[in-house]
Amino acid sequence: DPLDTLDAHHQLHFMLHQSNRRSEEAFQGCMRLLEQLGEDVPDNFENTSAPPFARIRHVLEKKSEEEILAIQDLNDENDLRRIRFLSQACIISSTALRPRMTAYCIARMVEISLRGFSVYTPYAFVALGTFLCGQRINAISEAQRIGKIALRLFNERFSDPGQLPLFNLAYYGFVSVRFESFQTCATHLRQASTVAFSTGNFALAIINNQISINKFFFAGKPLPSISEDIKRQIELTVKYKDSRFVNYARFWNQTLQSLMHGEAGNSSLPEDRHLDGSLPADRHLDA
C-alpha cells in the first residue's frame, strides 16, 4: 500500500527531526502529508471564533457526556491518518513554534473525532480543553467538562501507554490543574515523565518533568527538594541537548537558593497579586 509506505517514511522523518530538535522540518513534513491526504491546510489560523472552532464547541455543548462517549470507532483509513499527523503537528505548534496553527490542528482533530473515535481522540479533546482554559477564551467550566470526558476515554477505551506522556502533559499540566490539587497534577506529570524516559521520548520526558517540578513547588514541597529536582532537570537538558527550559530552570534555581538563604527580603506577595504557576510552555494556551 503506497499510503502505508508514506506513513512509515513520514514517521521516520518526524522522529529524526524531533530527535535533532529540527521542529520546523518536522512540522512542515506533517503539513505536506496532510495536503497529500486532501487537507486544505491554511497558512494561518488564529481565530478561535471561526466557524470550525465555533461549530465543534456547539456540537459538544449540545451532546450529553454519555452521547459523546457512545460515538463509534473511526473506520476511515484516511481520517485515521489525518488525525494522527494533525496530533503530531499540534504537539509542535503548541510548544510555540507555530502557535497560530494550534487552533487549526485542534479544530480538525475534534471534527474528525466527532465522526468516529480513535486512539488520538483523548488527546484531541484534552487539547481542546487546554485551549479553552486560555485567557483569550477562559471557558474553564467547558474545559473541565471536555477534559473529564477525555480522561474517561483514555482510561476506559483507549488506554495506550504510548499516549500517556502526551495526554498527562495536556490534562494534568494545563486542564485539571484548574480544579484538582497541585499535588495530584504533579504526581501524574512525574509518572508521565518516567514513562516517556522508558520509551526513549526524551523531549516529552523533560517537559513533563519540568512542569511536575513547577506543580510540586505550588503543592508545598520543601524548597531544598525542589532545588535538587531543578538541578537534576538542568543535567537532563544538557545530557539530551534540549535547552528549551534550561535558562528558566537556572533562574528558578537561583531564586530558590535566595529564598532558602533568606536573601530574598520580604518574600510575601503584594495584596493585589497572586501566585503564578505558569511556565514558558503555557504560552500556547493564549495563542
PDB file of C-alpha atoms in Angstrom, residues 5-269:
ATOM      1  CA  THR A   5       4.857   3.314   2.837  1.00  0.00           C
ATOM      2  CA  LEU A   6       4.191   7.060   3.057  1.00  0.00           C
ATOM      3  CA  ASP A   7       3.159   6.688   6.712  1.00  0.00           C
ATOM      4  CA  ALA A   8       6.317   4.762   7.578  1.00  0.00           C
ATOM      5  CA  HIS A   9       8.551   7.213   5.713  1.00  0.00           C
ATOM      6  CA  HIS A  10       6.930  10.204   7.400  1.00  0.00           C
ATOM      7  CA  GLN A  11       7.105   8.642  10.871  1.00  0.00           C
ATOM      8  CA  LEU A  12      10.846   8.070  10.456  1.00  0.00           C
ATOM      9  CA  HIS A  13      11.250  11.617   9.086  1.00  0.00           C
ATOM     10  CA  PHE A  14       9.270  13.055  12.015  1.00  0.00           C
ATOM     11  CA  MET A  15      11.211  11.139  14.679  1.00  0.00           C
ATOM     12  CA  LEU A  16      14.596  12.029  13.207  1.00  0.00           C
ATOM     13  CA  HIS A  17      13.804  15.727  13.031  1.00  0.00           C
ATOM     14  CA  GLN A  18      12.301  15.768  16.536  1.00  0.00           C
ATOM     15  CA  SER A  19      15.290  13.946  17.998  1.00  0.00           C
ATOM     16  CA  ASN A  20      17.575  16.513  16.375  1.00  0.00           C
ATOM     17  CA  ARG A  21      15.360  19.413  17.606  1.00  0.00           C
ATOM     18  CA  ARG A  22      14.531  20.293  13.991  1.00  0.00           C
ATOM     19  CA  SER A  23      10.908  21.007  14.784  1.00  0.00           C
ATOM     20  CA  GLU A  24      10.282  23.281  11.806  1.00  0.00           C
ATOM     21  CA  GLU A  25      11.189  20.474   9.386  1.00  0.00           C
ATOM     22  CA  ALA A  26       9.037  18.011  11.344  1.00  0.00           C
ATOM     23  CA  PHE A  27       6.097  20.440  11.273  1.00  0.00           C
ATOM     24  CA  GLN A  28       6.439  21.033   7.541  1.00  0.00           C
ATOM     25  CA  GLY A  29       6.562  17.270   6.995  1.00  0.00           C
ATOM     26  CA  CYS A  30       3.216  16.916   8.792  1.00  0.00           C
ATOM     27  CA  MET A  31       1.700  19.691   6.689  1.00  0.00           C
ATOM     28  CA  ARG A  32       2.906  18.162   3.401  1.00  0.00           C
ATOM     29  CA  LEU A  33       1.497  14.772   4.318  1.00  0.00           C
ATOM     30  CA  LEU A  34      -1.842  16.289   5.340  1.00  0.00           C
ATOM     31  CA  GLU A  35      -2.078  18.068   1.987  1.00  0.00           C
ATOM     32  CA  GLN A  36      -1.413  14.746   0.236  1.00  0.00           C
ATOM     33  CA  LEU A  37      -4.292  13.293   2.266  1.00  0.00           C
ATOM     34  CA  GLY A  38      -6.629  16.011   0.972  1.00  0.00           C
ATOM     35  CA  GLU A  39      -6.445  18.503   3.847  1.00  0.00           C
ATOM     36  CA  ASP A  40      -6.886  22.149   2.929  1.00  0.00           C
ATOM     37  CA  VAL A  41      -4.108  23.437   5.187  1.00  0.00           C
ATOM     38  CA  PRO A  42      -4.285  27.200   5.859  1.00  0.00           C
ATOM     39  CA  ASP A  43      -1.215  29.419   6.084  1.00  0.00           C
ATOM     40  CA  ASN A  44      -2.522  30.826   9.343  1.00  0.00           C
ATOM     41  CA  PHE A  45      -5.383  30.056  11.716  1.00  0.00           C
ATOM     42  CA  GLU A  46      -5.646  32.027  14.934  1.00  0.00           C
ATOM     43  CA  ASN A  47      -9.317  32.998  15.117  1.00  0.00           C
ATOM     44  CA  THR A  48     -10.916  30.746  17.720  1.00  0.00           C
ATOM     45  CA  SER A  49     -14.342  32.186  16.884  1.00  0.00           C
ATOM     46  CA  ALA A  50     -14.024  30.978  13.270  1.00  0.00           C
ATOM     47  CA  PRO A  51     -16.756  28.596  12.022  1.00  0.00           C
ATOM     48  CA  PRO A  52     -14.846  25.293  12.566  1.00  0.00           C
ATOM     49  CA  PHE A  53     -13.989  26.151  16.158  1.00  0.00           C
ATOM     50  CA  ALA A  54     -17.416  27.538  16.979  1.00  0.00           C
ATOM     51  CA  ARG A  55     -19.088  24.525  15.346  1.00  0.00           C
ATOM     52  CA  ILE A  56     -17.259  21.863  17.355  1.00  0.00           C
ATOM     53  CA  ARG A  57     -17.912  23.720  20.610  1.00  0.00           C
ATOM     54  CA  HIS A  58     -21.623  23.935  19.734  1.00  0.00           C
ATOM     55  CA  VAL A  59     -21.837  20.231  18.842  1.00  0.00           C
ATOM     56  CA  LEU A  60     -20.126  19.169  22.068  1.00  0.00           C
ATOM     57  CA  GLU A  61     -22.285  21.502  24.147  1.00  0.00           C
ATOM     58  CA  LYS A  62     -25.495  20.005  22.748  1.00  0.00           C
ATOM     59  CA  LYS A  63     -24.446  16.393  23.387  1.00  0.00           C
ATOM     60  CA  SER A  64     -24.560  14.776  26.812  1.00  0.00           C
ATOM     61  CA  GLU A  65     -21.449  13.093  28.158  1.00  0.00           C
ATOM     62  CA  GLU A  66     -22.941   9.650  27.524  1.00  0.00           C
ATOM     63  CA  GLU A  67     -23.896  10.588  23.951  1.00  0.00           C
ATOM     64  CA  ILE A  68     -20.334  11.667  23.291  1.00  0.00           C
ATOM     65  CA  LEU A  69     -18.879   8.517  24.819  1.00  0.00           C
ATOM     66  CA  ALA A  70     -21.231   6.406  22.670  1.00  0.00           C
ATOM     67  CA  ILE A  71     -19.621   7.587  19.417  1.00  0.00           C
ATOM     68  CA  GLN A  72     -18.337   4.572  17.481  1.00  0.00           C
ATOM     69  CA  ASP A  73     -14.741   3.936  16.440  1.00  0.00           C
ATOM     70  CA  LEU A  74     -13.331   5.636  13.362  1.00  0.00           C
ATOM     71  CA  ASN A  75     -13.005   3.279  10.398  1.00  0.00           C
ATOM     72  CA  ASP A  76     -11.958   5.611   7.581  1.00  0.00           C
ATOM     73  CA  GLU A  77      -8.238   4.997   6.945  1.00  0.00           C
ATOM     74  CA  ASN A  78      -7.625   8.469   5.536  1.00  0.00           C
ATOM     75  CA  ASP A  79      -9.277  10.092   8.552  1.00  0.00           C
ATOM     76  CA  LEU A  80      -7.123   7.941  10.848  1.00  0.00           C
ATOM     77  CA  ARG A  81      -4.040   9.143   9.028  1.00  0.00           C
ATOM     78  CA  ARG A  82      -5.230  12.753   9.133  1.00  0.00           C
ATOM     79  CA  ILE A  83      -5.825  12.794  12.884  1.00  0.00           C
ATOM     80  CA  ARG A  84      -2.528  11.027  13.513  1.00  0.00           C
ATOM     81  CA  PHE A  85      -0.492  13.660  11.710  1.00  0.00           C
ATOM     82  CA  LEU A  86      -2.649  16.512  12.977  1.00  0.00           C
ATOM     83  CA  SER A  87      -1.812  15.376  16.507  1.00  0.00           C
ATOM     84  CA  GLN A  88       1.897  15.423  15.691  1.00  0.00           C
ATOM     85  CA  ALA A  89       1.594  18.884  14.148  1.00  0.00           C
ATOM     86  CA  CYS A  90      -0.336  20.048  17.230  1.00  0.00           C
ATOM     87  CA  ILE A  91       2.455  18.901  19.539  1.00  0.00           C
ATOM     88  CA  ILE A  92       4.915  21.094  17.647  1.00  0.00           C
ATOM     89  CA  SER A  93       2.674  24.114  17.181  1.00  0.00           C
ATOM     90  CA  SER A  94       1.551  24.136  20.823  1.00  0.00           C
ATOM     91  CA  THR A  95       5.129  24.469  22.060  1.00  0.00           C
ATOM     92  CA  ALA A  96       5.172  27.935  20.483  1.00  0.00           C
ATOM     93  CA  LEU A  97       6.917  27.112  17.194  1.00  0.00           C
ATOM     94  CA  ARG A  98       3.711  27.733  15.263  1.00  0.00           C
ATOM     95  CA  PRO A  99       1.229  28.852  17.935  1.00  0.00           C
ATOM     96  CA  ARG A 100      -1.185  30.315  15.387  1.00  0.00           C
ATOM     97  CA  MET A 101      -1.649  26.868  13.838  1.00  0.00           C
ATOM     98  CA  THR A 102      -2.633  25.194  17.098  1.00  0.00           C
ATOM     99  CA  ALA A 103      -6.299  26.181  16.792  1.00  0.00           C
ATOM    100  CA  TYR A 104      -6.466  24.678  13.280  1.00  0.00           C
ATOM    101  CA  CYS A 105      -4.898  21.396  14.430  1.00  0.00           C
ATOM    102  CA  ILE A 106      -7.237  21.124  17.417  1.00  0.00           C
ATOM    103  CA  ALA A 107     -10.363  22.035  15.428  1.00  0.00           C
ATOM    104  CA  ARG A 108      -9.632  19.429  12.758  1.00  0.00           C
ATOM    105  CA  MET A 109      -8.714  16.707  15.278  1.00  0.00           C
ATOM    106  CA  VAL A 110     -12.006  17.199  17.097  1.00  0.00           C
ATOM    107  CA  GLU A 111     -14.005  17.443  13.845  1.00  0.00           C
ATOM    108  CA  ILE A 112     -12.610  14.081  12.751  1.00  0.00           C
ATOM    109  CA  SER A 113     -13.181  12.586  16.204  1.00  0.00           C
ATOM    110  CA  LEU A 114     -16.847  13.538  16.080  1.00  0.00           C
ATOM    111  CA  ARG A 115     -17.129  11.254  13.021  1.00  0.00           C
ATOM    112  CA  GLY A 116     -15.519   8.403  14.944  1.00  0.00           C
ATOM    113  CA  PHE A 117     -13.161   7.863  17.856  1.00  0.00           C
ATOM    114  CA  SER A 118      -9.577   6.626  17.684  1.00  0.00           C
ATOM    115  CA  VAL A 119      -6.548   6.338  19.955  1.00  0.00           C
ATOM    116  CA  TYR A 120      -5.856  10.013  19.163  1.00  0.00           C
ATOM    117  CA  THR A 121      -9.272  11.240  20.325  1.00  0.00           C
ATOM    118  CA  PRO A 122      -8.439  11.623  24.051  1.00  0.00           C
ATOM    119  CA  TYR A 123      -5.563  13.937  23.129  1.00  0.00           C
ATOM    120  CA  ALA A 124      -7.771  15.815  20.651  1.00  0.00           C
ATOM    121  CA  PHE A 125     -10.353  16.510  23.362  1.00  0.00           C
ATOM    122  CA  VAL A 126      -7.855  17.420  26.065  1.00  0.00           C
ATOM    123  CA  ALA A 127      -6.012  19.695  23.608  1.00  0.00           C
ATOM    124  CA  LEU A 128      -9.314  21.474  23.079  1.00  0.00           C
ATOM    125  CA  GLY A 129      -9.586  21.747  26.859  1.00  0.00           C
ATOM    126  CA  THR A 130      -6.163  23.416  27.107  1.00  0.00           C
ATOM    127  CA  PHE A 131      -7.227  25.973  24.519  1.00  0.00           C
ATOM    128  CA  LEU A 132     -10.498  26.683  26.317  1.00  0.00           C
ATOM    129  CA  CYS A 133      -8.506  27.380  29.500  1.00  0.00           C
ATOM    130  CA  GLY A 134      -6.527  30.151  27.820  1.00  0.00           C
ATOM    131  CA  GLN A 135      -7.088  33.778  28.754  1.00  0.00           C
ATOM    132  CA  ARG A 136      -8.495  34.580  25.322  1.00  0.00           C
ATOM    133  CA  ILE A 137     -11.442  32.189  25.807  1.00  0.00           C
ATOM    134  CA  ASN A 138     -11.317  31.469  29.570  1.00  0.00           C
ATOM    135  CA  ALA A 139     -14.118  28.889  29.430  1.00  0.00           C
ATOM    136  CA  ILE A 140     -12.998  26.924  32.477  1.00  0.00           C
ATOM    137  CA  SER A 141     -16.246  25.001  33.077  1.00  0.00           C
ATOM    138  CA  GLU A 142     -16.374  23.929  29.432  1.00  0.00           C
ATOM    139  CA  ALA A 143     -12.708  22.917  29.564  1.00  0.00           C
ATOM    140  CA  GLN A 144     -13.313  20.900  32.734  1.00  0.00           C
ATOM    141  CA  ARG A 145     -16.204  19.014  31.108  1.00  0.00           C
ATOM    142  CA  ILE A 146     -14.277  18.220  27.915  1.00  0.00           C
ATOM    143  CA  GLY A 147     -11.168  17.325  29.898  1.00  0.00           C
ATOM    144  CA  LYS A 148     -13.034  14.847  32.092  1.00  0.00           C
ATOM    145  CA  ILE A 149     -14.585  13.243  29.018  1.00  0.00           C
ATOM    146  CA  ALA A 150     -11.096  12.930  27.526  1.00  0.00           C
ATOM    147  CA  LEU A 151      -9.877  11.317  30.756  1.00  0.00           C
ATOM    148  CA  ARG A 152     -12.685   8.767  30.675  1.00  0.00           C
ATOM    149  CA  LEU A 153     -11.922   7.964  27.034  1.00  0.00           C
ATOM    150  CA  PHE A 154      -8.257   7.495  27.826  1.00  0.00           C
ATOM    151  CA  ASN A 155      -8.802   5.352  30.924  1.00  0.00           C
ATOM    152  CA  GLU A 156     -11.766   3.287  29.761  1.00  0.00           C
ATOM    153  CA  ARG A 157     -11.414   2.973  25.992  1.00  0.00           C
ATOM    154  CA  PHE A 158      -8.022   3.952  24.603  1.00  0.00           C
ATOM    155  CA  SER A 159      -5.544   3.314  27.398  1.00  0.00           C
ATOM    156  CA  ASP A 160      -2.395   3.421  25.271  1.00  0.00           C
ATOM    157  CA  PRO A 161       0.857   3.685  27.308  1.00  0.00           C
ATOM    158  CA  GLY A 162       2.499   5.344  24.316  1.00  0.00           C
ATOM    159  CA  GLN A 163      -0.011   8.197  24.527  1.00  0.00           C
ATOM    160  CA  LEU A 164       0.215   8.630  28.316  1.00  0.00           C
ATOM    161  CA  PRO A 165       3.089  11.183  28.426  1.00  0.00           C
ATOM    162  CA  LEU A 166       1.370  13.473  25.935  1.00  0.00           C
ATOM    163  CA  PHE A 167      -2.094  13.046  27.454  1.00  0.00           C
ATOM    164  CA  ASN A 168      -0.900  13.648  31.018  1.00  0.00           C
ATOM    165  CA  LEU A 169       1.093  16.691  29.922  1.00  0.00           C
ATOM    166  CA  ALA A 170      -2.005  18.322  28.443  1.00  0.00           C
ATOM    167  CA  TYR A 171      -4.530  17.172  31.050  1.00  0.00           C
ATOM    168  CA  TYR A 172      -2.595  17.474  34.317  1.00  0.00           C
ATOM    169  CA  GLY A 173      -0.342  20.266  33.131  1.00  0.00           C
ATOM    170  CA  PHE A 174      -2.967  22.653  31.791  1.00  0.00           C
ATOM    171  CA  VAL A 175      -6.558  21.484  32.357  1.00  0.00           C
ATOM    172  CA  SER A 176      -7.077  19.637  35.641  1.00  0.00           C
ATOM    173  CA  VAL A 177      -4.715  21.994  37.451  1.00  0.00           C
ATOM    174  CA  ARG A 178      -7.659  24.416  37.359  1.00  0.00           C
ATOM    175  CA  PHE A 179      -9.794  22.160  39.573  1.00  0.00           C
ATOM    176  CA  GLU A 180      -7.558  19.468  41.106  1.00  0.00           C
ATOM    177  CA  SER A 181      -4.782  19.775  43.669  1.00  0.00           C
ATOM    178  CA  PHE A 182      -1.260  20.707  42.604  1.00  0.00           C
ATOM    179  CA  GLN A 183      -0.044  17.528  44.335  1.00  0.00           C
ATOM    180  CA  THR A 184      -2.297  15.296  42.216  1.00  0.00           C
ATOM    181  CA  CYS A 185      -1.258  17.020  38.993  1.00  0.00           C
ATOM    182  CA  ALA A 186       2.438  16.928  39.893  1.00  0.00           C
ATOM    183  CA  THR A 187       2.300  13.191  40.663  1.00  0.00           C
ATOM    184  CA  HIS A 188       0.708  12.351  37.317  1.00  0.00           C
ATOM    185  CA  LEU A 189       3.180  14.569  35.447  1.00  0.00           C
ATOM    186  CA  ARG A 190       6.105  12.838  37.162  1.00  0.00           C
ATOM    187  CA  GLN A 191       4.595   9.487  36.157  1.00  0.00           C
ATOM    188  CA  ALA A 192       4.343  10.716  32.560  1.00  0.00           C
ATOM    189  CA  SER A 193       7.990  11.763  32.614  1.00  0.00           C
ATOM    190  CA  THR A 194       9.054   8.325  33.842  1.00  0.00           C
ATOM    191  CA  VAL A 195       7.046   6.581  31.103  1.00  0.00           C
ATOM    192  CA  ALA A 196       8.435   8.901  28.426  1.00  0.00           C
ATOM    193  CA  PHE A 197      12.012   8.228  29.522  1.00  0.00           C
ATOM    194  CA  SER A 198      11.357   4.476  29.453  1.00  0.00           C
ATOM    195  CA  THR A 199      10.196   4.698  25.819  1.00  0.00           C
ATOM    196  CA  GLY A 200      13.026   6.960  24.700  1.00  0.00           C
ATOM    197  CA  ASN A 201      10.861  10.041  24.208  1.00  0.00           C
ATOM    198  CA  PHE A 202      13.279  12.382  25.952  1.00  0.00           C
ATOM    199  CA  ALA A 203      11.638  15.612  24.779  1.00  0.00           C
ATOM    200  CA  LEU A 204       8.290  14.707  26.377  1.00  0.00           C
ATOM    201  CA  ALA A 205      10.074  13.315  29.437  1.00  0.00           C
ATOM    202  CA  ILE A 206      11.892  16.595  30.032  1.00  0.00           C
ATOM    203  CA  ILE A 207       8.868  18.849  29.580  1.00  0.00           C
ATOM    204  CA  ASN A 208       6.683  16.644  31.820  1.00  0.00           C
ATOM    205  CA  ASN A 209       9.398  16.660  34.473  1.00  0.00           C
ATOM    206  CA  GLN A 210       9.786  20.440  34.251  1.00  0.00           C
ATOM    207  CA  ILE A 211       6.085  21.078  34.729  1.00  0.00           C
ATOM    208  CA  SER A 212       5.850  18.494  37.521  1.00  0.00           C
ATOM    209  CA  ILE A 213       8.547  20.417  39.430  1.00  0.00           C
ATOM    210  CA  ASN A 214       6.502  23.583  38.972  1.00  0.00           C
ATOM    211  CA  LYS A 215       3.370  21.926  40.367  1.00  0.00           C
ATOM    212  CA  PHE A 216       5.283  20.316  43.265  1.00  0.00           C
ATOM    213  CA  PHE A 217       6.520  23.788  44.204  1.00  0.00           C
ATOM    214  CA  PHE A 218       2.970  25.110  44.435  1.00  0.00           C
ATOM    215  CA  ALA A 219       1.909  21.946  46.266  1.00  0.00           C
ATOM    216  CA  GLY A 220       4.304  22.936  49.057  1.00  0.00           C
ATOM    217  CA  LYS A 221       7.184  20.522  48.508  1.00  0.00           C
ATOM    218  CA  PRO A 222      10.213  21.585  50.624  1.00  0.00           C
ATOM    219  CA  LEU A 223      12.452  24.061  48.815  1.00  0.00           C
ATOM    220  CA  PRO A 224      15.680  22.029  49.198  1.00  0.00           C
ATOM    221  CA  SER A 225      13.974  19.098  47.451  1.00  0.00           C
ATOM    222  CA  ILE A 226      12.676  21.381  44.701  1.00  0.00           C
ATOM    223  CA  SER A 227      16.188  22.761  44.254  1.00  0.00           C
ATOM    224  CA  GLU A 228      17.586  19.241  43.830  1.00  0.00           C
ATOM    225  CA  ASP A 229      14.847  18.443  41.301  1.00  0.00           C
ATOM    226  CA  ILE A 230      15.758  21.539  39.287  1.00  0.00           C
ATOM    227  CA  LYS A 231      19.479  20.710  39.328  1.00  0.00           C
ATOM    228  CA  ARG A 232      18.621  17.252  38.002  1.00  0.00           C
ATOM    229  CA  GLN A 233      16.420  18.838  35.339  1.00  0.00           C
ATOM    230  CA  ILE A 234      19.295  21.061  34.201  1.00  0.00           C
ATOM    231  CA  GLU A 235      21.526  17.978  33.957  1.00  0.00           C
ATOM    232  CA  LEU A 236      18.907  16.225  31.807  1.00  0.00           C
ATOM    233  CA  THR A 237      18.508  19.163  29.423  1.00  0.00           C
ATOM    234  CA  VAL A 238      22.276  19.267  28.933  1.00  0.00           C
ATOM    235  CA  LYS A 239      22.587  15.487  28.523  1.00  0.00           C
ATOM    236  CA  TYR A 240      19.842  15.281  25.916  1.00  0.00           C
ATOM    237  CA  LYS A 241      20.698  18.622  24.273  1.00  0.00           C
ATOM    238  CA  ASP A 242      17.257  20.076  24.960  1.00  0.00           C
ATOM    239  CA  SER A 243      17.824  23.671  26.047  1.00  0.00           C
ATOM    240  CA  ARG A 244      14.203  24.895  25.816  1.00  0.00           C
ATOM    241  CA  PHE A 245      13.805  25.149  29.599  1.00  0.00           C
ATOM    242  CA  VAL A 246      17.366  25.331  30.859  1.00  0.00           C
ATOM    243  CA  ASN A 247      17.518  29.128  31.268  1.00  0.00           C
ATOM    244  CA  TYR A 248      14.169  29.122  33.073  1.00  0.00           C
ATOM    245  CA  ALA A 249      15.322  26.276  35.342  1.00  0.00           C
ATOM    246  CA  ARG A 250      18.584  28.031  36.202  1.00  0.00           C
ATOM    247  CA  PHE A 251      16.826  31.285  37.020  1.00  0.00           C
ATOM    248  CA  TRP A 252      14.284  29.412  39.106  1.00  0.00           C
ATOM    249  CA  ASN A 253      17.027  27.595  41.000  1.00  0.00           C
ATOM    250  CA  GLN A 254      18.788  30.886  41.774  1.00  0.00           C
ATOM    251  CA  THR A 255      15.514  32.238  43.131  1.00  0.00           C
ATOM    252  CA  LEU A 256      15.048  29.164  45.333  1.00  0.00           C
ATOM    253  CA  GLN A 257      18.594  29.466  46.651  1.00  0.00           C
ATOM    254  CA  SER A 258      17.851  33.060  47.619  1.00  0.00           C
ATOM    255  CA  LEU A 259      14.628  32.057  49.358  1.00  0.00           C
ATOM    256  CA  MET A 260      16.321  29.249  51.276  1.00  0.00           C
ATOM    257  CA  HIS A 261      19.141  31.502  52.461  1.00  0.00           C
ATOM    258  CA  GLY A 262      16.901  34.418  53.389  1.00  0.00           C
ATOM    259  CA  GLU A 263      18.301  36.689  50.701  1.00  0.00           C
ATOM    260  CA  ALA A 264      15.022  37.423  49.062  1.00  0.00           C
ATOM    261  CA  GLY A 265      13.952  40.053  51.584  1.00  0.00           C
ATOM    262  CA  ASN A 266      10.209  40.081  52.067  1.00  0.00           C
ATOM    263  CA  SER A 267       9.093  37.063  50.064  1.00  0.00           C
ATOM    264  CA  SER A 268       5.379  37.661  50.671  1.00  0.00           C
ATOM    265  CA  LEU A 269       3.317  38.763  47.706  1.00  0.00           C
TER     266      LEU A 269
END
